[in-house]
PDB file of N, CA and C in Angstrom:
ATOM      1  N   UNK A 165     -11.353  71.028  26.191  1.00 44.00           N
ATOM      2  CA  UNK A 165     -10.005  71.364  25.804  1.00 44.00           C
ATOM      3  C   UNK A 165      -9.272  70.066  25.488  1.00 44.00           C
ATOM      4  N   UNK A 166      -8.619  70.013  24.385  1.00 49.00           N
ATOM      5  CA  UNK A 166      -7.843  68.853  23.988  1.00 49.00           C
ATOM      6  C   UNK A 166      -6.380  69.170  24.225  1.00 49.00           C
ATOM      7  N   UNK A 167      -5.735  68.333  25.026  1.00 51.00           N
ATOM      8  CA  UNK A 167      -4.329  68.560  25.341  1.00 51.00           C
ATOM      9  C   UNK A 167      -3.539  67.328  24.930  1.00 51.00           C
ATOM     10  N   UNK A 168      -2.691  67.475  23.941  1.00 55.00           N
ATOM     11  CA  UNK A 168      -1.881  66.352  23.509  1.00 55.00           C
ATOM     12  C   UNK A 168      -0.410  66.562  23.806  1.00 55.00           C
ATOM     13  N   UNK A 169      -0.094  67.578  24.590  1.00 60.00           N
ATOM     14  CA  UNK A 169       1.279  67.795  25.035  1.00 60.00           C
ATOM     15  C   UNK A 169       1.255  68.802  26.167  1.00 60.00           C
ATOM     16  N   UNK A 170       2.409  69.049  26.738  1.00 68.00           N
ATOM     17  CA  UNK A 170       2.517  70.044  27.798  1.00 68.00           C
ATOM     18  C   UNK A 170       2.643  71.453  27.238  1.00 68.00           C
ATOM     19  N   UNK A 171       2.756  71.582  25.930  1.00 71.00           N
ATOM     20  CA  UNK A 171       2.889  72.885  25.286  1.00 71.00           C
ATOM     21  C   UNK A 171       1.528  73.566  25.230  1.00 71.00           C
ATOM     22  N   UNK A 172       1.337  74.596  26.028  1.00 71.00           N
ATOM     23  CA  UNK A 172       0.034  75.266  26.116  1.00 71.00           C
ATOM     24  C   UNK A 172      -0.394  75.870  24.782  1.00 71.00           C
ATOM     25  N   UNK A 173       0.535  76.180  23.907  1.00 76.00           N
ATOM     26  CA  UNK A 173       0.196  76.741  22.595  1.00 76.00           C
ATOM     27  C   UNK A 173      -0.538  75.728  21.716  1.00 76.00           C
ATOM     28  N   UNK A 174      -0.410  74.429  22.013  1.00 73.00           N
ATOM     29  CA  UNK A 174      -1.083  73.409  21.207  1.00 73.00           C
ATOM     30  C   UNK A 174      -2.484  73.084  21.735  1.00 73.00           C
ATOM     31  N   UNK A 175      -2.880  73.632  22.861  1.00 75.00           N
ATOM     32  CA  UNK A 175      -4.203  73.374  23.423  1.00 75.00           C
ATOM     33  C   UNK A 175      -5.267  74.107  22.610  1.00 75.00           C
ATOM     34  N   UNK A 176      -6.437  73.517  22.510  1.00 78.00           N
ATOM     35  CA  UNK A 176      -7.545  74.126  21.777  1.00 78.00           C
ATOM     36  C   UNK A 176      -8.710  74.309  22.739  1.00 78.00           C
ATOM     37  N   UNK A 177      -9.135  75.532  22.912  1.00 80.00           N
ATOM     38  CA  UNK A 177     -10.303  75.848  23.726  1.00 80.00           C
ATOM     39  C   UNK A 177     -11.426  76.235  22.777  1.00 80.00           C
ATOM     40  N   UNK A 178     -12.520  75.508  22.832  1.00 82.00           N
ATOM     41  CA  UNK A 178     -13.653  75.783  21.954  1.00 82.00           C
ATOM     42  C   UNK A 178     -14.904  75.897  22.804  1.00 82.00           C
ATOM     43  N   UNK A 179     -15.572  77.015  22.714  1.00 87.00           N
ATOM     44  CA  UNK A 179     -16.782  77.248  23.510  1.00 87.00           C
ATOM     45  C   UNK A 179     -18.021  76.832  22.718  1.00 87.00           C
ATOM     46  N   UNK A 180     -18.998  76.314  23.444  1.00 86.00           N
ATOM     47  CA  UNK A 180     -20.242  75.883  22.813  1.00 86.00           C
ATOM     48  C   UNK A 180     -21.020  77.106  22.336  1.00 86.00           C
ATOM     49  N   UNK A 181     -21.610  77.010  21.171  1.00 88.00           N
ATOM     50  CA  UNK A 181     -22.389  78.113  20.618  1.00 88.00           C
ATOM     51  C   UNK A 181     -23.850  78.060  21.059  1.00 88.00           C
ATOM     52  N   UNK A 182     -24.343  76.892  21.413  1.00 84.00           N
ATOM     53  CA  UNK A 182     -25.713  76.730  21.899  1.00 84.00           C
ATOM     54  C   UNK A 182     -25.651  75.814  23.113  1.00 84.00           C
ATOM     55  N   UNK A 183     -25.899  76.351  24.310  1.00 84.00           N
ATOM     56  CA  UNK A 183     -25.713  75.575  25.540  1.00 84.00           C
ATOM     57  C   UNK A 183     -26.634  74.360  25.624  1.00 84.00           C
ATOM     58  N   UNK A 184     -27.681  74.329  24.825  1.00 84.00           N
ATOM     59  CA  UNK A 184     -28.563  73.161  24.776  1.00 84.00           C
ATOM     60  C   UNK A 184     -27.786  71.919  24.331  1.00 84.00           C
ATOM     61  N   UNK A 185     -26.726  72.128  23.554  1.00 80.00           N
ATOM     62  CA  UNK A 185     -25.933  71.023  23.020  1.00 80.00           C
ATOM     63  C   UNK A 185     -24.548  70.937  23.659  1.00 80.00           C
ATOM     64  N   UNK A 186     -24.378  71.485  24.836  1.00 82.00           N
ATOM     65  CA  UNK A 186     -23.056  71.565  25.453  1.00 82.00           C
ATOM     66  C   UNK A 186     -22.456  70.195  25.749  1.00 82.00           C
ATOM     67  N   UNK A 187     -23.113  69.393  26.572  1.00 80.00           N
ATOM     68  CA  UNK A 187     -22.538  68.107  26.972  1.00 80.00           C
ATOM     69  C   UNK A 187     -23.643  67.129  27.345  1.00 80.00           C
ATOM     70  N   UNK A 188     -23.433  65.878  26.982  1.00 78.00           N
ATOM     71  CA  UNK A 188     -24.303  64.783  27.383  1.00 78.00           C
ATOM     72  C   UNK A 188     -23.413  63.746  28.045  1.00 78.00           C
ATOM     73  N   UNK A 189     -23.985  62.957  28.917  1.00 76.00           N
ATOM     74  CA  UNK A 189     -23.250  61.844  29.501  1.00 76.00           C
ATOM     75  C   UNK A 189     -24.225  60.688  29.658  1.00 76.00           C
ATOM     76  N   UNK A 190     -24.166  59.751  28.739  1.00 74.00           N
ATOM     77  CA  UNK A 190     -25.053  58.602  28.777  1.00 74.00           C
ATOM     78  C   UNK A 190     -24.447  57.514  29.645  1.00 74.00           C
ATOM     79  N   UNK A 191     -25.302  56.670  30.217  1.00 73.00           N
ATOM     80  CA  UNK A 191     -24.829  55.627  31.122  1.00 73.00           C
ATOM     81  C   UNK A 191     -23.996  54.563  30.415  1.00 73.00           C
ATOM     82  N   UNK A 192     -24.159  54.382  29.130  1.00 73.00           N
ATOM     83  CA  UNK A 192     -23.432  53.328  28.419  1.00 73.00           C
ATOM     84  C   UNK A 192     -22.316  53.856  27.518  1.00 73.00           C
ATOM     85  N   UNK A 193     -21.957  55.130  27.687  1.00 73.00           N
ATOM     86  CA  UNK A 193     -20.858  55.691  26.895  1.00 73.00           C
ATOM     87  C   UNK A 193     -20.176  56.781  27.699  1.00 73.00           C
ATOM     88  N   UNK A 194     -19.190  57.380  27.104  1.00 74.00           N
ATOM     89  CA  UNK A 194     -18.492  58.479  27.754  1.00 74.00           C
ATOM     90  C   UNK A 194     -19.170  59.797  27.460  1.00 74.00           C
ATOM     91  N   UNK A 195     -18.464  60.883  27.706  1.00 77.00           N
ATOM     92  CA  UNK A 195     -19.056  62.199  27.464  1.00 77.00           C
ATOM     93  C   UNK A 195     -19.209  62.488  25.972  1.00 77.00           C
ATOM     94  N   UNK A 196     -20.241  63.242  25.658  1.00 79.00           N
ATOM     95  CA  UNK A 196     -20.495  63.684  24.290  1.00 79.00           C
ATOM     96  C   UNK A 196     -20.639  65.192  24.338  1.00 79.00           C
ATOM     97  N   UNK A 197     -19.752  65.884  23.664  1.00 79.00           N
ATOM     98  CA  UNK A 197     -19.739  67.337  23.663  1.00 79.00           C
ATOM     99  C   UNK A 197     -20.435  67.833  22.401  1.00 79.00           C
ATOM    100  N   UNK A 198     -21.763  67.943  22.455  1.00 80.00           N
ATOM    101  CA  UNK A 198     -22.556  68.486  21.358  1.00 80.00           C
ATOM    102  C   UNK A 198     -22.364  67.796  20.027  1.00 80.00           C
ATOM    103  N   UNK A 199     -22.021  66.544  20.008  1.00 76.00           N
ATOM    104  CA  UNK A 199     -21.692  65.765  18.807  1.00 76.00           C
ATOM    105  C   UNK A 199     -20.380  66.209  18.166  1.00 76.00           C
ATOM    106  N   UNK A 200     -19.755  67.256  18.694  1.00 80.00           N
ATOM    107  CA  UNK A 200     -18.464  67.695  18.167  1.00 80.00           C
ATOM    108  C   UNK A 200     -17.363  66.731  18.595  1.00 80.00           C
ATOM    109  N   UNK A 201     -17.443  66.239  19.815  1.00 80.00           N
ATOM    110  CA  UNK A 201     -16.490  65.254  20.327  1.00 80.00           C
ATOM    111  C   UNK A 201     -17.291  64.198  21.064  1.00 80.00           C
ATOM    112  N   UNK A 202     -17.228  62.969  20.582  1.00 82.00           N
ATOM    113  CA  UNK A 202     -17.939  61.855  21.192  1.00 82.00           C
ATOM    114  C   UNK A 202     -16.929  60.809  21.617  1.00 82.00           C
ATOM    115  N   UNK A 203     -17.020  60.368  22.870  1.00 81.00           N
ATOM    116  CA  UNK A 203     -16.137  59.334  23.399  1.00 81.00           C
ATOM    117  C   UNK A 203     -16.988  58.184  23.916  1.00 81.00           C
ATOM    118  N   UNK A 204     -16.719  56.992  23.406  1.00 80.00           N
ATOM    119  CA  UNK A 204     -17.402  55.787  23.848  1.00 80.00           C
ATOM    120  C   UNK A 204     -16.307  54.805  24.223  1.00 80.00           C
ATOM    121  N   UNK A 205     -16.086  54.648  25.521  1.00 79.00           N
ATOM    122  CA  UNK A 205     -14.962  53.873  26.032  1.00 79.00           C
ATOM    123  C   UNK A 205     -13.681  54.505  25.497  1.00 79.00           C
ATOM    124  N   UNK A 206     -12.863  53.765  24.743  1.00 81.00           N
ATOM    125  CA  UNK A 206     -11.631  54.351  24.205  1.00 81.00           C
ATOM    126  C   UNK A 206     -11.783  54.795  22.740  1.00 81.00           C
ATOM    127  N   UNK A 207     -12.971  54.641  22.176  1.00 83.00           N
ATOM    128  CA  UNK A 207     -13.264  55.015  20.790  1.00 83.00           C
ATOM    129  C   UNK A 207     -13.846  56.425  20.757  1.00 83.00           C
ATOM    130  N   UNK A 208     -13.472  57.208  19.754  1.00 85.00           N
ATOM    131  CA  UNK A 208     -14.014  58.558  19.646  1.00 85.00           C
ATOM    132  C   UNK A 208     -14.059  59.050  18.217  1.00 85.00           C
ATOM    133  N   UNK A 209     -14.829  60.116  18.028  1.00 84.00           N
ATOM    134  CA  UNK A 209     -14.866  60.792  16.734  1.00 84.00           C
ATOM    135  C   UNK A 209     -15.272  62.239  16.941  1.00 84.00           C
ATOM    136  N   UNK A 210     -14.937  63.076  15.973  1.00 84.00           N
ATOM    137  CA  UNK A 210     -15.227  64.515  16.030  1.00 84.00           C
ATOM    138  C   UNK A 210     -15.906  64.965  14.746  1.00 84.00           C
ATOM    139  N   UNK A 211     -16.917  65.803  14.898  1.00 83.00           N
ATOM    140  CA  UNK A 211     -17.579  66.478  13.786  1.00 83.00           C
ATOM    141  C   UNK A 211     -17.947  67.854  14.309  1.00 83.00           C
ATOM    142  N   UNK A 212     -17.541  68.898  13.633  1.00 81.00           N
ATOM    143  CA  UNK A 212     -17.814  70.255  14.111  1.00 81.00           C
ATOM    144  C   UNK A 212     -19.284  70.600  13.897  1.00 81.00           C
ATOM    145  N   UNK A 213     -20.035  70.749  15.000  1.00 83.00           N
ATOM    146  CA  UNK A 213     -21.470  71.055  14.919  1.00 83.00           C
ATOM    147  C   UNK A 213     -21.860  72.254  15.774  1.00 83.00           C
ATOM    148  N   UNK A 214     -21.638  72.157  17.077  1.00 85.00           N
ATOM    149  CA  UNK A 214     -22.189  73.137  18.007  1.00 85.00           C
ATOM    150  C   UNK A 214     -21.141  73.939  18.766  1.00 85.00           C
ATOM    151  N   UNK A 215     -19.877  73.665  18.545  1.00 85.00           N
ATOM    152  CA  UNK A 215     -18.818  74.429  19.203  1.00 85.00           C
ATOM    153  C   UNK A 215     -18.176  75.366  18.191  1.00 85.00           C
ATOM    154  N   UNK A 216     -17.586  76.455  18.676  1.00 85.00           N
ATOM    155  CA  UNK A 216     -17.088  77.501  17.776  1.00 85.00           C
ATOM    156  C   UNK A 216     -15.886  77.082  16.947  1.00 85.00           C
ATOM    157  N   UNK A 217     -15.031  76.222  17.477  1.00 84.00           N
ATOM    158  CA  UNK A 217     -13.829  75.809  16.752  1.00 84.00           C
ATOM    159  C   UNK A 217     -13.803  74.298  16.586  1.00 84.00           C
ATOM    160  N   UNK A 218     -13.300  73.861  15.466  1.00 82.00           N
ATOM    161  CA  UNK A 218     -13.082  72.436  15.253  1.00 82.00           C
ATOM    162  C   UNK A 218     -11.851  72.030  16.047  1.00 82.00           C
ATOM    163  N   UNK A 219     -11.959  70.945  16.813  1.00 77.00           N
ATOM    164  CA  UNK A 219     -10.837  70.572  17.675  1.00 77.00           C
ATOM    165  C   UNK A 219      -9.910  69.535  17.055  1.00 77.00           C
ATOM    166  N   UNK A 220     -10.303  68.967  15.929  1.00 79.00           N
ATOM    167  CA  UNK A 220      -9.424  68.068  15.182  1.00 79.00           C
ATOM    168  C   UNK A 220      -9.434  68.488  13.725  1.00 79.00           C
ATOM    169  N   UNK A 221      -8.343  68.257  13.046  1.00 77.00           N
ATOM    170  CA  UNK A 221      -8.235  68.634  11.633  1.00 77.00           C
ATOM    171  C   UNK A 221      -8.907  67.627  10.718  1.00 77.00           C
ATOM    172  N   UNK A 222      -9.312  66.495  11.261  1.00 78.00           N
ATOM    173  CA  UNK A 222      -9.938  65.437  10.476  1.00 78.00           C
ATOM    174  C   UNK A 222     -11.180  64.930  11.199  1.00 78.00           C
ATOM    175  N   UNK A 223     -12.109  64.374  10.453  1.00 80.00           N
ATOM    176  CA  UNK A 223     -13.291  63.760  11.054  1.00 80.00           C
ATOM    177  C   UNK A 223     -13.113  62.260  11.249  1.00 80.00           C
ATOM    178  N   UNK A 224     -11.898  61.744  11.014  1.00 83.00           N
ATOM    179  CA  UNK A 224     -11.629  60.320  11.168  1.00 83.00           C
ATOM    180  C   UNK A 224     -11.852  59.873  12.609  1.00 83.00           C
ATOM    181  N   UNK A 225     -12.281  58.618  12.759  1.00 88.00           N
ATOM    182  CA  UNK A 225     -12.413  58.028  14.084  1.00 88.00           C
ATOM    183  C   UNK A 225     -11.034  57.913  14.720  1.00 88.00           C
ATOM    184  N   UNK A 226     -11.003  57.813  16.055  1.00 84.00           N
ATOM    185  CA  UNK A 226      -9.723  57.669  16.748  1.00 84.00           C
ATOM    186  C   UNK A 226      -9.915  56.850  18.015  1.00 84.00           C
ATOM    187  N   UNK A 227      -8.808  56.430  18.578  1.00 84.00           N
ATOM    188  CA  UNK A 227      -8.812  55.722  19.858  1.00 84.00           C
ATOM    189  C   UNK A 227      -7.987  56.527  20.842  1.00 84.00           C
ATOM    190  N   UNK A 228      -8.535  56.747  22.028  1.00 79.00           N
ATOM    191  CA  UNK A 228      -7.863  57.534  23.066  1.00 79.00           C
ATOM    192  C   UNK A 228      -7.212  56.595  24.073  1.00 79.00           C
ATOM    193  N   UNK A 229      -5.958  56.867  24.396  1.00 78.00           N
ATOM    194  CA  UNK A 229      -5.289  56.075  25.423  1.00 78.00           C
ATOM    195  C   UNK A 229      -5.904  56.351  26.787  1.00 78.00           C
ATOM    196  N   UNK A 230      -6.176  57.609  27.041  1.00 74.00           N
ATOM    197  CA  UNK A 230      -6.863  58.001  28.272  1.00 74.00           C
ATOM    198  C   UNK A 230      -7.399  59.413  28.093  1.00 74.00           C
ATOM    199  N   UNK A 231      -8.411  59.731  28.841  1.00 71.00           N
ATOM    200  CA  UNK A 231      -8.933  61.093  28.838  1.00 71.00           C
ATOM    201  C   UNK A 231      -9.476  61.406  30.224  1.00 71.00           C
ATOM    202  N   UNK A 232      -9.435  62.662  30.547  1.00 70.00           N
ATOM    203  CA  UNK A 232      -9.906  63.121  31.844  1.00 70.00           C
ATOM    204  C   UNK A 232     -10.644  64.441  31.651  1.00 70.00           C
ATOM    205  N   UNK A 233     -11.958  64.381  31.464  1.00 64.00           N
ATOM    206  CA  UNK A 233     -12.698  65.635  31.303  1.00 64.00           C
ATOM    207  C   UNK A 233     -12.747  66.403  32.611  1.00 64.00           C
ATOM    208  N   UNK A 234     -12.555  67.692  32.519  1.00 68.00           N
ATOM    209  CA  UNK A 234     -12.669  68.561  33.681  1.00 68.00           C
ATOM    210  C   UNK A 234     -13.909  69.407  33.478  1.00 68.00           C
ATOM    211  N   UNK A 235     -14.847  69.272  34.390  1.00 67.00           N
ATOM    212  CA  UNK A 235     -16.121  69.956  34.257  1.00 67.00           C
ATOM    213  C   UNK A 235     -16.336  70.856  35.462  1.00 67.00           C
ATOM    214  N   UNK A 236     -16.676  72.099  35.200  1.00 68.00           N
ATOM    215  CA  UNK A 236     -16.988  73.044  36.263  1.00 68.00           C
ATOM    216  C   UNK A 236     -18.496  73.090  36.424  1.00 68.00           C
ATOM    217  N   UNK A 237     -18.952  72.853  37.634  1.00 73.00           N
ATOM    218  CA  UNK A 237     -20.374  72.929  37.935  1.00 73.00           C
ATOM    219  C   UNK A 237     -20.580  74.096  38.882  1.00 73.00           C
ATOM    220  N   UNK A 238     -21.395  75.047  38.474  1.00 74.00           N
ATOM    221  CA  UNK A 238     -21.631  76.224  39.300  1.00 74.00           C
ATOM    222  C   UNK A 238     -22.456  75.827  40.515  1.00 74.00           C
ATOM    223  N   UNK A 239     -21.968  76.159  41.719  1.00 76.00           N
ATOM    224  CA  UNK A 239     -22.714  75.794  42.926  1.00 76.00           C
ATOM    225  C   UNK A 239     -24.037  76.558  43.025  1.00 76.00           C
ATOM    226  N   UNK A 240     -25.022  75.891  43.563  1.00 75.00           N
ATOM    227  CA  UNK A 240     -26.322  76.513  43.799  1.00 75.00           C
ATOM    228  C   UNK A 240     -26.380  76.889  45.272  1.00 75.00           C
ATOM    229  N   UNK A 241     -26.684  78.137  45.592  1.00 76.00           N
ATOM    230  CA  UNK A 241     -26.720  78.546  47.000  1.00 76.00           C
ATOM    231  C   UNK A 241     -27.749  77.737  47.787  1.00 76.00           C
ATOM    232  N   UNK A 242     -27.361  77.353  48.985  1.00 75.00           N
ATOM    233  CA  UNK A 242     -28.253  76.612  49.873  1.00 75.00           C
ATOM    234  C   UNK A 242     -29.238  77.579  50.512  1.00 75.00           C
ATOM    235  N   UNK A 243     -30.508  77.250  50.427  1.00 76.00           N
ATOM    236  CA  UNK A 243     -31.548  78.066  51.062  1.00 76.00           C
ATOM    237  C   UNK A 243     -32.374  77.154  51.956  1.00 76.00           C
ATOM    238  N   UNK A 244     -32.211  77.297  53.262  1.00 76.00           N
ATOM    239  CA  UNK A 244     -32.978  76.425  54.165  1.00 76.00           C
ATOM    240  C   UNK A 244     -34.479  76.698  54.067  1.00 76.00           C
ATOM    241  N   UNK A 245     -35.246  75.643  54.258  1.00 77.00           N
ATOM    242  CA  UNK A 245     -36.703  75.799  54.244  1.00 77.00           C
ATOM    243  C   UNK A 245     -37.126  76.592  55.468  1.00 77.00           C
ATOM    244  N   UNK A 246     -38.081  77.456  55.292  1.00 70.00           N
ATOM    245  CA  UNK A 246     -38.563  78.251  56.434  1.00 70.00           C
ATOM    246  C   UNK A 246     -39.987  77.910  56.771  1.00 70.00           C
TER     247      UNK A 246
END
């Protein structure tokens, strides 16, 4: 979700169309969302590939002042060894 203001109407929620390309996180860069949104330090770019909606109107490179990805990880039930 890209949030550039407190106005919830301006937020864009785009779901991945193929979960194989959902998200990557390399040790030498920031998160990469299916090549649709790539962040490397403060540098980023967008190309609509694997998510349902384009999150930027342009494919131009950009610089982010800050970003905070929120990721939900589904818990795996604990099963003790027997």
